[in-house]
PDB file of C-alpha atoms in Angstrom:
ATOM      1  CA  MET A   1     -96.251 -15.260 -43.219  1.00  0.00           C
ATOM      2  CA  LEU A   2     -96.872 -15.931 -39.550  1.00  0.00           C
ATOM      3  CA  ASN A   3     -93.540 -16.737 -37.822  1.00  0.00           C
ATOM      4  CA  GLU A   4     -95.258 -17.206 -34.466  1.00  0.00           C
ATOM      5  CA  LYS A   5     -94.009 -19.107 -31.419  1.00  0.00           C
ATOM      6  CA  SER A   6     -96.112 -20.589 -28.657  1.00  0.00           C
ATOM      7  CA  ARG A   7     -96.430 -23.782 -26.554  1.00  0.00           C
ATOM      8  CA  PHE A   8     -98.163 -27.068 -27.292  1.00  0.00           C
ATOM      9  CA  ASP A   9     -98.395 -30.011 -24.907  1.00  0.00           C
ATOM     10  CA  GLY A  10     -95.346 -28.879 -22.924  1.00  0.00           C
ATOM     11  CA  CYS A  11     -93.187 -28.130 -25.980  1.00  0.00           C
ATOM     12  CA  ASP A  12     -92.082 -24.947 -27.723  1.00  0.00           C
ATOM     13  CA  ILE A  13     -93.850 -24.710 -31.075  1.00  0.00           C
ATOM     14  CA  HIS A  14     -92.933 -22.509 -34.026  1.00  0.00           C
ATOM     15  CA  PHE A  15     -95.433 -21.801 -36.826  1.00  0.00           C
ATOM     16  CA  LEU A  16     -93.972 -20.423 -40.047  1.00  0.00           C
ATOM     17  CA  TYR A  17     -96.959 -19.577 -42.272  1.00  0.00           C
ATOM     18  CA  GLU A  18    -100.677 -18.979 -42.089  1.00  0.00           C
ATOM     19  CA  TYR A  19    -102.701 -21.583 -43.909  1.00  0.00           C
ATOM     20  CA  ASN A  20    -104.219 -19.781 -46.866  1.00  0.00           C
ATOM     21  CA  GLU A  21    -105.088 -20.552 -50.488  1.00  0.00           C
ATOM     22  CA  PHE A  22    -101.542 -19.925 -51.704  1.00  0.00           C
ATOM     23  CA  PHE A  23    -100.006 -22.245 -49.104  1.00  0.00           C
ATOM     24  CA  ARG A  24    -102.680 -24.880 -49.728  1.00  0.00           C
ATOM     25  CA  SER A  25    -102.028 -24.866 -53.486  1.00  0.00           C
ATOM     26  CA  LEU A  26     -98.242 -24.981 -53.000  1.00  0.00           C
ATOM     27  CA  LEU A  27     -98.568 -27.921 -50.605  1.00  0.00           C
ATOM     28  CA  PHE A  28    -100.917 -29.696 -53.035  1.00  0.00           C
ATOM     29  CA  GLN A  29     -98.477 -29.202 -55.897  1.00  0.00           C
ATOM     30  CA  TYR A  30     -95.716 -30.633 -53.724  1.00  0.00           C
ATOM     31  CA  LYS A  31     -97.532 -33.563 -52.087  1.00  0.00           C
ATOM     32  CA  GLY A  32    -100.478 -34.176 -54.397  1.00  0.00           C
ATOM     33  CA  GLN A  33     -98.751 -33.638 -57.733  1.00  0.00           C
ATOM     34  CA  TYR A  34     -95.412 -35.074 -56.582  1.00  0.00           C
ATOM     35  CA  ASP A  35     -93.355 -31.943 -57.316  1.00  0.00           C
ATOM     36  CA  ILE A  36     -90.334 -32.865 -55.176  1.00  0.00           C
ATOM     37  CA  ALA A  37     -88.402 -29.861 -56.505  1.00  0.00           C
ATOM     38  CA  LEU A  38     -90.506 -27.673 -54.179  1.00  0.00           C
ATOM     39  CA  ALA A  39     -89.095 -29.273 -51.001  1.00  0.00           C
ATOM     40  CA  PRO A  40     -86.498 -26.515 -50.310  1.00  0.00           C
ATOM     41  CA  VAL A  41     -89.067 -23.739 -50.820  1.00  0.00           C
ATOM     42  CA  PHE A  42     -90.963 -24.298 -47.574  1.00  0.00           C
ATOM     43  CA  LEU A  43     -88.056 -23.471 -45.229  1.00  0.00           C
ATOM     44  CA  SER A  44     -85.994 -21.226 -47.497  1.00  0.00           C
ATOM     45  CA  TYR A  45     -87.039 -17.871 -45.991  1.00  0.00           C
ATOM     46  CA  PHE A  46     -86.243 -19.070 -42.445  1.00  0.00           C
ATOM     47  CA  LEU A  47     -83.382 -21.464 -43.193  1.00  0.00           C
ATOM     48  CA  ILE A  48     -80.489 -19.608 -41.523  1.00  0.00           C
ATOM     49  CA  GLU A  49     -82.538 -18.895 -38.393  1.00  0.00           C
ATOM     50  CA  LEU A  50     -83.829 -22.473 -38.175  1.00  0.00           C
ATOM     51  CA  ARG A  51     -80.408 -24.064 -38.667  1.00  0.00           C
ATOM     52  CA  HIS A  52     -79.014 -21.888 -35.888  1.00  0.00           C
ATOM     53  CA  GLN A  53     -81.945 -22.320 -33.485  1.00  0.00           C
ATOM     54  CA  TYR A  54     -82.143 -26.107 -33.878  1.00  0.00           C
ATOM     55  CA  SER A  55     -78.460 -26.900 -34.509  1.00  0.00           C
ATOM     56  CA  ASN A  56     -78.326 -29.392 -31.599  1.00  0.00           C
ATOM     57  CA  CYS A  57     -81.441 -31.283 -32.660  1.00  0.00           C
ATOM     58  CA  ILE A  58     -82.190 -34.532 -34.375  1.00  0.00           C
ATOM     59  CA  VAL A  59     -85.116 -33.982 -36.738  1.00  0.00           C
ATOM     60  CA  ALA A  60     -88.146 -36.280 -36.687  1.00  0.00           C
ATOM     61  CA  CYS A  61     -91.056 -35.768 -39.074  1.00  0.00           C
ATOM     62  CA  CYS A  62     -94.731 -36.478 -38.652  1.00  0.00           C
ATOM     63  CA  PRO A  63     -94.971 -39.373 -41.088  1.00  0.00           C
ATOM     64  CA  SER A  64     -96.979 -40.150 -44.170  1.00  0.00           C
ATOM     65  CA  SER A  65     -97.905 -43.762 -44.748  1.00  0.00           C
ATOM     66  CA  LYS A  66     -95.533 -46.063 -46.585  1.00  0.00           C
ATOM     67  CA  GLU A  67     -98.208 -46.471 -49.268  1.00  0.00           C
ATOM     68  CA  GLN A  68     -98.494 -42.693 -49.822  1.00  0.00           C
ATOM     69  CA  ASN A  69     -94.711 -42.305 -49.955  1.00  0.00           C
ATOM     70  CA  GLU A  70     -94.458 -45.107 -52.505  1.00  0.00           C
ATOM     71  CA  ARG A  71     -97.121 -43.443 -54.701  1.00  0.00           C
ATOM     72  CA  ARG A  72     -95.259 -40.130 -54.537  1.00  0.00           C
ATOM     73  CA  GLY A  73     -91.799 -41.604 -54.792  1.00  0.00           C
ATOM     74  CA  PHE A  74     -90.655 -39.626 -51.738  1.00  0.00           C
ATOM     75  CA  ALA A  75     -91.488 -38.854 -48.096  1.00  0.00           C
ATOM     76  CA  PRO A  76     -92.600 -35.193 -48.215  1.00  0.00           C
ATOM     77  CA  MET A  77     -91.721 -34.049 -44.704  1.00  0.00           C
ATOM     78  CA  GLU A  78     -88.362 -35.831 -44.778  1.00  0.00           C
ATOM     79  CA  GLU A  79     -87.444 -34.076 -48.035  1.00  0.00           C
ATOM     80  CA  ILE A  80     -88.305 -30.708 -46.474  1.00  0.00           C
ATOM     81  CA  ALA A  81     -86.351 -31.605 -43.307  1.00  0.00           C
ATOM     82  CA  LYS A  82     -83.264 -32.494 -45.332  1.00  0.00           C
ATOM     83  CA  THR A  83     -82.884 -28.806 -46.240  1.00  0.00           C
ATOM     84  CA  LEU A  84     -81.936 -28.139 -42.597  1.00  0.00           C
ATOM     85  CA  ASN A  85     -78.812 -30.327 -42.939  1.00  0.00           C
ATOM     86  CA  LEU A  86     -79.410 -31.795 -39.476  1.00  0.00           C
ATOM     87  CA  PRO A  87     -79.447 -35.466 -38.441  1.00  0.00           C
ATOM     88  CA  LEU A  88     -82.735 -37.050 -39.547  1.00  0.00           C
ATOM     89  CA  PHE A  89     -84.614 -39.726 -37.584  1.00  0.00           C
ATOM     90  CA  THR A  90     -86.777 -41.704 -40.011  1.00  0.00           C
ATOM     91  CA  ASP A  91     -88.235 -44.359 -37.716  1.00  0.00           C
ATOM     92  CA  LEU A  92     -91.347 -42.450 -36.639  1.00  0.00           C
ATOM     93  CA  ILE A  93     -93.855 -44.229 -38.864  1.00  0.00           C
ATOM     94  CA  LYS A  94     -97.502 -44.280 -39.831  1.00  0.00           C
ATOM     95  CA  ILE A  95     -99.064 -47.733 -39.839  1.00  0.00           C
ATOM     96  CA  GLY A  96    -101.492 -48.305 -42.697  1.00  0.00           C
ATOM     97  CA  ASP A  97    -102.842 -45.848 -45.230  1.00  0.00           C
ATOM     98  CA  TYR A  98    -104.807 -43.792 -42.686  1.00  0.00           C
ATOM     99  CA  LYS A  99    -105.153 -40.206 -43.885  1.00  0.00           C
ATOM    100  CA  GLN A 100    -105.971 -37.701 -41.160  1.00  0.00           C
ATOM    101  CA  ALA A 101    -107.330 -35.102 -43.615  1.00  0.00           C
ATOM    102  CA  ASP A 102    -110.001 -37.586 -44.743  1.00  0.00           C
ATOM    103  CA  GLN A 103    -111.346 -38.007 -41.213  1.00  0.00           C
ATOM    104  CA  PRO A 104    -114.142 -35.893 -39.736  1.00  0.00           C
ATOM    105  CA  PHE A 105    -112.834 -33.645 -36.970  1.00  0.00           C
ATOM    106  CA  ARG A 106    -114.488 -35.748 -34.237  1.00  0.00           C
ATOM    107  CA  LYS A 107    -112.757 -38.950 -35.454  1.00  0.00           C
ATOM    108  CA  ARG A 108    -109.237 -37.569 -35.768  1.00  0.00           C
ATOM    109  CA  LYS A 109    -108.142 -39.146 -32.482  1.00  0.00           C
ATOM    110  CA  GLY A 110    -107.978 -42.395 -34.448  1.00  0.00           C
ATOM    111  CA  ILE A 111    -104.466 -41.364 -35.509  1.00  0.00           C
ATOM    112  CA  TYR A 112    -103.124 -42.612 -32.156  1.00  0.00           C
ATOM    113  CA  ASP A 113    -103.561 -46.180 -33.411  1.00  0.00           C
ATOM    114  CA  HIS A 114    -101.517 -45.445 -36.547  1.00  0.00           C
ATOM    115  CA  ILE A 115     -98.315 -43.784 -35.265  1.00  0.00           C
ATOM    116  CA  ALA A 116     -95.366 -45.784 -33.923  1.00  0.00           C
ATOM    117  CA  VAL A 117     -91.608 -45.671 -33.423  1.00  0.00           C
ATOM    118  CA  VAL A 118     -89.322 -48.422 -34.646  1.00  0.00           C
ATOM    119  CA  GLY A 119     -86.073 -48.486 -32.682  1.00  0.00           C
ATOM    120  CA  GLY A 120     -85.162 -44.987 -31.554  1.00  0.00           C
ATOM    121  CA  GLN A 121     -82.455 -45.685 -28.991  1.00  0.00           C
ATOM    122  CA  ASP A 122     -80.380 -42.873 -30.593  1.00  0.00           C
ATOM    123  CA  LEU A 123     -82.921 -40.328 -29.302  1.00  0.00           C
ATOM    124  CA  TYR A 124     -82.344 -41.078 -25.615  1.00  0.00           C
ATOM    125  CA  GLN A 125     -81.493 -37.785 -23.864  1.00  0.00           C
ATOM    126  CA  LYS A 126     -81.207 -35.951 -27.214  1.00  0.00           C
ATOM    127  CA  GLU A 127     -82.928 -32.781 -28.384  1.00  0.00           C
ATOM    128  CA  ILE A 128     -85.561 -33.469 -31.027  1.00  0.00           C
ATOM    129  CA  LEU A 129     -87.178 -31.154 -33.538  1.00  0.00           C
ATOM    130  CA  LEU A 130     -90.529 -32.587 -34.649  1.00  0.00           C
ATOM    131  CA  ILE A 131     -91.722 -31.195 -37.992  1.00  0.00           C
ATOM    132  CA  ASP A 132     -95.138 -31.301 -39.659  1.00  0.00           C
ATOM    133  CA  ASP A 133     -96.680 -29.466 -42.582  1.00  0.00           C
ATOM    134  CA  VAL A 134    -100.152 -28.433 -41.366  1.00  0.00           C
ATOM    135  CA  MET A 135    -101.669 -28.421 -37.903  1.00  0.00           C
ATOM    136  CA  THR A 136    -105.441 -28.649 -37.739  1.00  0.00           C
ATOM    137  CA  SER A 137    -106.678 -30.553 -34.688  1.00  0.00           C
ATOM    138  CA  GLY A 138    -103.264 -31.292 -33.147  1.00  0.00           C
ATOM    139  CA  HIS A 139    -104.015 -35.035 -32.865  1.00  0.00           C
ATOM    140  CA  THR A 140    -101.276 -36.178 -35.263  1.00  0.00           C
ATOM    141  CA  LEU A 141     -98.768 -33.989 -33.481  1.00  0.00           C
ATOM    142  CA  LYS A 142     -99.850 -35.283 -30.067  1.00  0.00           C
ATOM    143  CA  ALA A 143     -99.648 -38.911 -31.249  1.00  0.00           C
ATOM    144  CA  CYS A 144     -96.098 -38.312 -32.520  1.00  0.00           C
ATOM    145  CA  LEU A 145     -95.101 -36.571 -29.283  1.00  0.00           C
ATOM    146  CA  ASP A 146     -96.468 -39.453 -27.224  1.00  0.00           C
ATOM    147  CA  GLN A 147     -94.372 -41.939 -29.201  1.00  0.00           C
ATOM    148  CA  LEU A 148     -91.200 -39.826 -29.069  1.00  0.00           C
ATOM    149  CA  ARG A 149     -91.542 -39.237 -25.319  1.00  0.00           C
ATOM    150  CA  LYS A 150     -91.310 -42.989 -24.752  1.00  0.00           C
ATOM    151  CA  LEU A 151     -87.663 -42.666 -25.863  1.00  0.00           C
ATOM    152  CA  SER A 152     -86.795 -40.241 -23.023  1.00  0.00           C
ATOM    153  CA  PRO A 153     -85.503 -37.338 -25.100  1.00  0.00           C
ATOM    154  CA  LYS A 154     -83.881 -34.390 -23.362  1.00  0.00           C
ATOM    155  CA  LYS A 155     -86.238 -31.952 -25.089  1.00  0.00           C
ATOM    156  CA  ILE A 156     -88.716 -31.797 -27.969  1.00  0.00           C
ATOM    157  CA  ASP A 157     -89.344 -28.648 -29.996  1.00  0.00           C
ATOM    158  CA  ILE A 158     -91.964 -28.489 -32.746  1.00  0.00           C
ATOM    159  CA  LEU A 159     -91.856 -26.783 -36.140  1.00  0.00           C
ATOM    160  CA  ILE A 160     -95.109 -26.484 -38.098  1.00  0.00           C
ATOM    161  CA  LEU A 161     -95.083 -25.103 -41.612  1.00  0.00           C
ATOM    162  CA  SER A 162     -98.667 -23.855 -41.445  1.00  0.00           C
ATOM    163  CA  CYS A 163    -101.514 -23.649 -38.986  1.00  0.00           C
ATOM    164  CA  ARG A 164    -105.189 -23.811 -39.928  1.00  0.00           C
ATOM    165  CA  LYS A 165    -106.317 -22.055 -36.754  1.00  0.00           C
ATOM    166  CA  HIS A 166    -105.657 -18.385 -36.312  1.00  0.00           C
ATOM    167  CA  ARG A 167    -102.768 -17.663 -33.944  1.00  0.00           C
ATOM    168  CA  LYS A 168    -105.030 -15.845 -31.461  1.00  0.00           C
ATOM    169  CA  THR A 169    -106.582 -19.218 -30.611  1.00  0.00           C
ATOM    170  CA  LEU A 170    -103.258 -20.432 -29.239  1.00  0.00           C
ATOM    171  CA  SER A 171    -102.836 -20.530 -25.522  1.00  0.00           C
ATOM    172  CA  SER A 172     -99.641 -20.948 -23.612  1.00  0.00           C
ATOM    173  CA  GLU A 173    -100.030 -24.647 -22.808  1.00  0.00           C
ATOM    174  CA  ASN A 174    -103.282 -25.914 -24.231  1.00  0.00           C
ATOM    175  CA  SER A 175    -103.749 -28.233 -27.167  1.00  0.00           C
ATOM    176  CA  PHE A 176    -105.893 -27.189 -30.061  1.00  0.00           C
TER     177      PHE A 176
END
């Protein structure tokens, strides 16, 4: 467990777990083996704290592609977010079947061409909680933030289930 808070690209960011073999295998069982029953597990330890801390937020999730969600039969981050019982914004989308994890580190900026918002007027001057499962390079997160900022939200906070970089590499305002 990590439960660490920091800053990323002008936003408060909260990391719940260290990325280790146990977390990797749990995430693979959930996303790779389509075990939707695991969705509530990821936030369960922190659920009361998270519901209280983000009670005024609309939740947006870093998206998977439509193709991946159709293969699984569910949108993984949205299922996890539903356990918060907060309003859920589902119009932050990934265009095409571009998978960030399959890209070499130096080509991960390509994600900017694959993230978009459809609609989103309901987010104007609202507080948003952006959720993702794993943060590696920060490019997916930054692409999502850039899209959400176009909607003039009041504030964006970030919740990351797990971070691949050790917490000591975090700085107060710098990207990964």
